[in-house]
Amino acid sequence: MGLVDEMVGALLIEVCLACILYGVTTLQMFIYYQTFSNDSRFLKGVVGTVWVLESVHTALCMEMVYAYTVTHFGDFEFMGRIYWGAGASILVGVFISALVHGFYIRRVWIMSSGSIAITAFITILALCRFGCGIGSFVLSLETTEWAPFRAQVSPLVTIALGLGCASAVDVLVSLTLSYYIQRDRGKWESGSQESDSRIDTILIYAVNTGAITAIASLLSVILFATQKQSLVFLGLVEIQSKLYANSFLGSLNVRAAGRDNKTTNGSYGGYEFTPRRAPMPRPPRFRSPVSTDFTVPQVAVHQQTVVMHDNGEMDAYSQNSVKGELV
């Protein structure tokens, strides 16, 4: 079973890690919709589209691994073939990266005050990555076995060029956003420690996410060129798709950084808890006298104190008193 371990062992582990990252993606999507319900419908639609594509991508990854390790277990001839799920998962990952890159390019356009040179250069690299990804998918359909696919020059060019452009886009986006945030931070800072901490958090996140996805791209190219008898590069490509989705959702959720743990409107940690209201006492009603023996009505004051504890329980205390006569 040495060939099985070498061929799909690392791929199995990497797909398991990708499934864990999909769980993180789902959690981040839930947090986004709960916290930023006032965002535009377009942005909410992009978030939903990314999550749907991630769900399809995860299903394809699991189906691919199941075919290699369970359905055709021990079939060495089948392990040498390019299963259709592998090409399909790569294609879905290309669309995910394209959506995320488009979102980041829009941010660069806004932060740079509409700089055509910077935005156009990053856009060209992103389009090159998208085209090379589609080219790699088409080549995987034409060449149905891994050995000739990895021996040809065309797949190496499309994969190396595509992932290289993806790495360049990630680095350029991180550096560009960091530069403009650092340049304009004087306009946003209020002099408080909270404001400084929030801007530092956004800067650190922008640099780290770009660096992680760029490193994943470079490692995928290196492993594709060197590990000819293993599919370890394929698993890393699948993980890269999850990293893109999580970086996209994390860049949206990081806007909540620096908020107070408890806001003045009763929200806690981004999730709103609406306290129950105590019933309002009804005002006293005065009836017209039906006889000549008219009794001067008195004003009754009903005082109710409601104490709300941190665990959500409420204690109510009532007190009635007579304040005087109504004349």
Coordinates of C-alpha atoms in Angstrom, one line a residue:
M1 CA 0.0 0.0 0.0
G2 CA 3.0 2.3 -0.3
L3 CA 1.7 3.7 -3.6
V4 CA -1.7 4.5 -2.0
D5 CA 0.0 6.4 0.9
E6 CA 2.2 8.3 -1.5
M7 CA -0.5 9.1 -4.0
V8 CA -3.6 10.0 -1.9
G9 CA -2.4 10.0 1.7
A10 CA -1.6 13.7 1.9
L11 CA -4.6 14.5 -0.2
L12 CA -6.9 12.9 2.3
I13 CA -5.5 14.8 5.2
E14 CA -5.6 18.1 3.3
V15 CA -9.2 17.6 2.3
C16 CA -10.1 17.0 6.0
L17 CA -8.4 20.3 6.8
A18 CA -10.4 21.9 4.0
C19 CA -13.6 20.6 5.5
I20 CA -12.7 22.2 8.9
L21 CA -12.1 25.5 7.1
Y22 CA -15.5 25.2 5.5
G23 CA -17.0 25.0 9.0
V24 CA -15.1 28.2 9.8
T25 CA -16.5 29.8 6.6
T26 CA -20.1 28.8 7.6
L27 CA -19.6 30.3 11.1
Q28 CA -18.2 33.6 9.6
M29 CA -21.2 33.8 7.3
F30 CA -23.6 33.4 10.2
I31 CA -21.7 36.1 12.2
Y32 CA -21.8 38.4 9.2
Y33 CA -25.5 38.2 8.6
Q34 CA -26.2 38.6 12.3
T35 CA -23.9 41.6 12.8
F36 CA -24.1 43.6 9.6
S37 CA -27.8 43.3 8.6
N38 CA -27.7 46.9 7.3
D39 CA -25.2 46.2 4.5
S40 CA -26.3 46.5 0.9
R41 CA -28.2 43.7 -0.8
F42 CA -25.4 43.3 -3.3
L43 CA -22.8 42.6 -0.7
K44 CA -25.1 40.2 1.1
G45 CA -25.6 38.5 -2.2
V46 CA -21.9 38.2 -2.8
V47 CA -21.5 36.6 0.7
G48 CA -24.3 34.1 0.0
T49 CA -22.8 33.3 -3.4
V50 CA -19.4 32.6 -1.9
W51 CA -20.9 30.3 0.7
V52 CA -22.9 28.4 -1.9
L53 CA -19.8 27.9 -4.1
E54 CA -17.8 26.8 -1.0
S55 CA -20.5 24.3 -0.2
V56 CA -20.4 22.9 -3.7
H57 CA -16.6 22.9 -3.6
T58 CA -16.5 21.0 -0.3
A59 CA -18.9 18.4 -1.7
L60 CA -16.7 17.9 -4.8
C61 CA -13.6 17.5 -2.6
M62 CA -15.3 14.9 -0.5
E63 CA -16.6 13.0 -3.5
M64 CA -13.2 13.0 -5.1
V65 CA -11.5 11.6 -2.0
Y66 CA -14.2 9.0 -1.5
A67 CA -13.7 7.8 -5.1
Y68 CA -9.9 7.5 -4.7
T69 CA -9.9 5.9 -1.2
V70 CA -13.2 3.9 -0.9
T71 CA -14.9 3.3 -4.2
H72 CA -11.7 2.4 -6.1
F73 CA -9.5 1.4 -3.2
G74 CA -6.6 -0.6 -4.3
D75 CA -7.2 0.2 -8.0
F76 CA -3.8 1.6 -8.9
E77 CA -4.9 2.1 -12.5
F78 CA -7.8 4.4 -11.4
M79 CA -5.5 6.3 -9.0
G80 CA -3.4 7.3 -12.1
R81 CA -6.5 8.9 -13.7
I82 CA -7.7 12.4 -13.3
Y83 CA -11.1 12.0 -11.7
W84 CA -13.8 14.4 -12.9
G85 CA -14.3 15.7 -9.3
A86 CA -10.7 17.0 -9.2
G87 CA -11.2 19.2 -12.3
A88 CA -14.7 20.3 -11.2
S89 CA -13.4 21.4 -7.7
I90 CA -10.6 23.4 -9.3
L91 CA -13.1 25.1 -11.6
V92 CA -15.3 26.1 -8.6
G93 CA -12.2 27.3 -6.7
V94 CA -11.3 29.5 -9.7
F95 CA -14.7 31.2 -9.5
I96 CA -14.4 31.7 -5.7
S97 CA -11.0 33.3 -6.0
A98 CA -12.4 35.5 -8.8
L99 CA -15.2 36.8 -6.6
V100 CA -12.8 37.5 -3.7
H101 CA -10.3 39.2 -6.0
G102 CA -13.0 41.4 -7.4
F103 CA -14.1 42.4 -3.9
Y104 CA -10.5 43.3 -3.0
I105 CA -10.0 45.2 -6.3
R106 CA -13.1 47.3 -5.5
R107 CA -11.6 48.1 -2.1
V108 CA -8.3 49.2 -3.7
W109 CA -10.2 51.4 -6.1
I110 CA -12.1 53.1 -3.2
M111 CA -9.0 53.4 -1.0
S112 CA -6.8 54.8 -3.8
S113 CA -9.5 57.4 -4.7
G114 CA -10.0 55.9 -8.1
S115 CA -6.4 55.2 -9.1
I116 CA -6.6 53.7 -12.6
A117 CA -3.0 52.6 -12.8
I118 CA -3.0 50.5 -9.6
T119 CA -6.5 49.1 -10.1
A120 CA -5.9 48.2 -13.7
F121 CA -2.7 46.4 -13.0
I122 CA -4.2 44.3 -10.3
T123 CA -7.2 43.6 -12.4
I124 CA -5.1 42.3 -15.3
L125 CA -3.3 39.9 -12.9
A126 CA -6.6 38.7 -11.5
L127 CA -8.0 38.1 -15.0
C128 CA -4.8 36.2 -15.9
R129 CA -5.3 34.0 -12.9
F130 CA -8.9 33.4 -13.9
G131 CA -8.0 32.5 -17.5
C132 CA -5.2 30.2 -16.4
G133 CA -7.5 28.4 -14.0
I134 CA -10.0 27.8 -16.8
G135 CA -7.2 26.6 -19.0
S136 CA -6.0 24.1 -16.4
F137 CA -9.5 22.8 -16.1
V138 CA -9.8 22.3 -19.9
L139 CA -6.4 20.6 -20.0
S140 CA -7.5 18.2 -17.3
L141 CA -10.4 17.1 -19.5
E142 CA -8.2 16.6 -22.5
T143 CA -5.5 14.6 -20.6
T144 CA -7.2 12.0 -18.5
E145 CA -4.2 10.7 -16.6
W146 CA -2.0 12.4 -14.0
A147 CA 1.4 11.2 -15.4
P148 CA 1.1 12.7 -18.9
F149 CA -0.7 15.8 -17.5
R150 CA 2.2 16.6 -15.2
A151 CA 4.8 15.7 -17.8
Q152 CA 3.5 18.2 -20.3
V153 CA 4.6 21.8 -20.4
S154 CA 1.1 23.4 -20.9
P155 CA -0.3 22.3 -17.6
L156 CA 2.8 23.5 -15.8
V157 CA 2.6 26.9 -17.5
T158 CA -1.1 27.4 -16.7
I159 CA -0.8 26.3 -13.1
A160 CA 2.4 28.1 -12.4
L161 CA 1.3 31.3 -14.2
G162 CA -2.2 31.2 -12.7
L163 CA -1.1 30.6 -9.1
G164 CA 1.8 33.1 -9.6
C165 CA -0.7 35.8 -10.6
A166 CA -2.9 34.9 -7.7
S167 CA 0.0 35.3 -5.3
A168 CA 0.9 38.6 -6.9
V169 CA -2.7 39.9 -6.6
D170 CA -2.8 38.9 -2.9
V171 CA 0.5 40.6 -2.1
L172 CA -0.3 43.8 -4.1
V173 CA -3.8 44.1 -2.5
S174 CA -2.3 43.7 1.0
L175 CA 0.5 46.2 0.4
T176 CA -1.8 48.7 -1.3
L177 CA -4.5 48.6 1.4
S178 CA -1.9 48.8 4.1
Y179 CA -0.3 51.8 2.5
Y180 CA -3.5 53.8 2.1
I181 CA -4.8 52.9 5.6
Q182 CA -1.5 53.9 7.1
R183 CA -1.4 57.1 5.0
D184 CA -5.0 58.2 5.9
R185 CA -5.1 56.9 9.5
G186 CA -4.7 60.5 10.8
K187 CA -8.1 61.3 9.2
W188 CA -9.8 58.5 11.1
E189 CA -8.1 58.5 14.5
S190 CA -9.9 60.2 17.3
G191 CA -6.9 60.1 19.6
S192 CA -8.3 57.3 21.6
Q193 CA -6.7 54.0 22.3
E194 CA -9.8 52.2 20.9
S195 CA -9.4 53.9 17.5
D196 CA -5.7 53.1 17.3
S197 CA -6.4 49.5 18.2
R198 CA -9.1 49.2 15.6
I199 CA -6.9 50.5 12.8
D200 CA -4.0 48.3 13.8
T201 CA -6.2 45.3 13.8
I202 CA -7.3 46.0 10.2
L203 CA -3.7 46.5 9.1
I204 CA -2.5 43.3 10.6
Y205 CA -5.4 41.3 9.2
A206 CA -4.9 42.8 5.7
V207 CA -1.2 41.8 5.7
N208 CA -1.6 38.4 7.2
T209 CA -4.4 37.2 5.0
G210 CA -2.6 38.3 1.8
A211 CA 0.6 36.6 3.0
I212 CA -1.1 33.3 3.8
T213 CA -2.9 32.9 0.4
A214 CA 0.3 34.0 -1.4
I215 CA 2.3 31.3 0.4
A216 CA -0.3 28.7 -0.4
S217 CA -0.1 29.6 -4.1
L218 CA 3.7 29.3 -4.2
L219 CA 3.7 26.0 -2.3
S220 CA 1.2 24.6 -4.7
V221 CA 3.4 25.4 -7.7
I222 CA 6.5 24.0 -6.1
L223 CA 4.8 20.7 -5.1
F224 CA 3.2 20.3 -8.5
A225 CA 6.7 20.6 -10.1
T226 CA 8.6 18.4 -7.6
Q227 CA 6.2 15.8 -6.2
K228 CA 5.4 13.9 -9.4
Q229 CA 4.1 10.8 -7.7
S230 CA 1.8 12.6 -5.2
L231 CA -1.4 14.6 -5.3
V232 CA -0.3 16.8 -2.3
F233 CA -0.4 19.8 -4.6
L234 CA -4.1 19.2 -5.3
G235 CA -5.1 19.2 -1.7
L236 CA -3.2 22.5 -1.1
V237 CA -5.1 24.0 -4.0
E238 CA -8.4 22.9 -2.4
I239 CA -7.3 24.5 0.9
Q240 CA -6.4 27.7 -0.9
S241 CA -10.0 28.1 -2.0
K242 CA -11.1 27.9 1.7
L243 CA -8.5 30.5 2.6
Y244 CA -9.9 32.9 0.1
A245 CA -13.4 32.5 1.4
N246 CA -12.4 33.0 5.0
S247 CA -10.2 36.0 4.2
F248 CA -13.1 37.6 2.4
L249 CA -15.6 37.0 5.2
G250 CA -13.0 37.9 7.8
S251 CA -12.3 41.2 6.1
L252 CA -16.0 42.0 6.5
N253 CA -16.4 40.8 10.0
V254 CA -13.2 42.6 11.2
R255 CA -15.2 45.8 11.0
A256 CA -16.6 44.9 14.3
A257 CA -13.1 45.0 15.9
G258 CA -12.7 47.5 18.7
R259 CA -16.4 47.7 19.6
D260 CA -17.3 47.9 23.2
N261 CA -18.3 44.6 24.7
K262 CA -21.6 46.1 25.6
T263 CA -23.2 49.0 23.6
T264 CA -25.6 51.5 24.9
N265 CA -28.6 50.0 23.0
G266 CA -28.4 46.7 24.9
S267 CA -26.5 44.7 22.3
Y268 CA -23.7 42.5 23.5
G269 CA -20.9 41.3 21.2
G270 CA -22.8 42.1 18.1
Y271 CA -25.9 40.1 19.0
E272 CA -28.8 42.1 20.1
F273 CA -30.9 41.1 23.2
T274 CA -34.1 42.9 23.5
P275 CA -35.1 43.2 27.2
R276 CA -38.7 42.5 28.1
R277 CA -40.7 45.5 29.0
A278 CA -42.6 45.7 32.2
P279 CA -46.4 46.2 31.8
M280 CA -47.4 49.8 32.0
P281 CA -50.0 50.6 34.7
R282 CA -53.3 51.9 33.4
P283 CA -54.3 55.4 34.5
P284 CA -57.3 55.5 36.9
R285 CA -60.7 56.1 35.4
F286 CA -63.2 58.5 37.0
R287 CA -66.9 57.9 36.7
S288 CA -69.5 60.7 36.8
P289 CA -71.3 60.8 40.1
V290 CA -74.8 59.4 40.0
S291 CA -76.0 61.0 43.2
T292 CA -75.6 64.2 45.1
D293 CA -73.2 62.5 47.5
F294 CA -70.1 63.3 45.5
T295 CA -66.9 61.9 46.8
V296 CA -63.7 63.6 45.9
P297 CA -61.5 61.0 44.0
Q298 CA -58.0 60.4 45.2
V299 CA -54.9 60.0 43.0
A300 CA -53.4 56.5 43.3
V301 CA -49.7 56.2 42.3
H302 CA -48.5 52.7 41.2
Q303 CA -44.7 52.4 41.3
Q304 CA -43.0 49.4 39.7
T305 CA -39.3 48.7 39.7
V306 CA -37.8 46.2 37.3
V307 CA -34.3 44.8 37.8
M308 CA -32.7 42.9 34.9
H309 CA -29.8 40.6 35.7
D310 CA -27.0 39.6 33.4
N311 CA -28.4 36.1 33.0
G312 CA -31.7 37.5 31.6
E313 CA -33.8 37.0 34.6
M314 CA -36.0 39.9 35.8
D315 CA -37.3 40.9 39.3
A316 CA -40.2 43.2 39.6
Y317 CA -41.2 45.2 42.8
S318 CA -44.5 47.0 43.0
Q319 CA -45.6 49.6 45.5
N320 CA -49.0 51.5 45.8
S321 CA -49.4 54.8 47.5
V322 CA -51.9 57.6 47.8
K323 CA -50.5 60.9 47.0
G324 CA -53.5 63.2 47.7
E325 CA -56.9 64.4 46.5
L326 CA -57.8 65.5 43.0
V327 CA -59.5 68.9 43.2

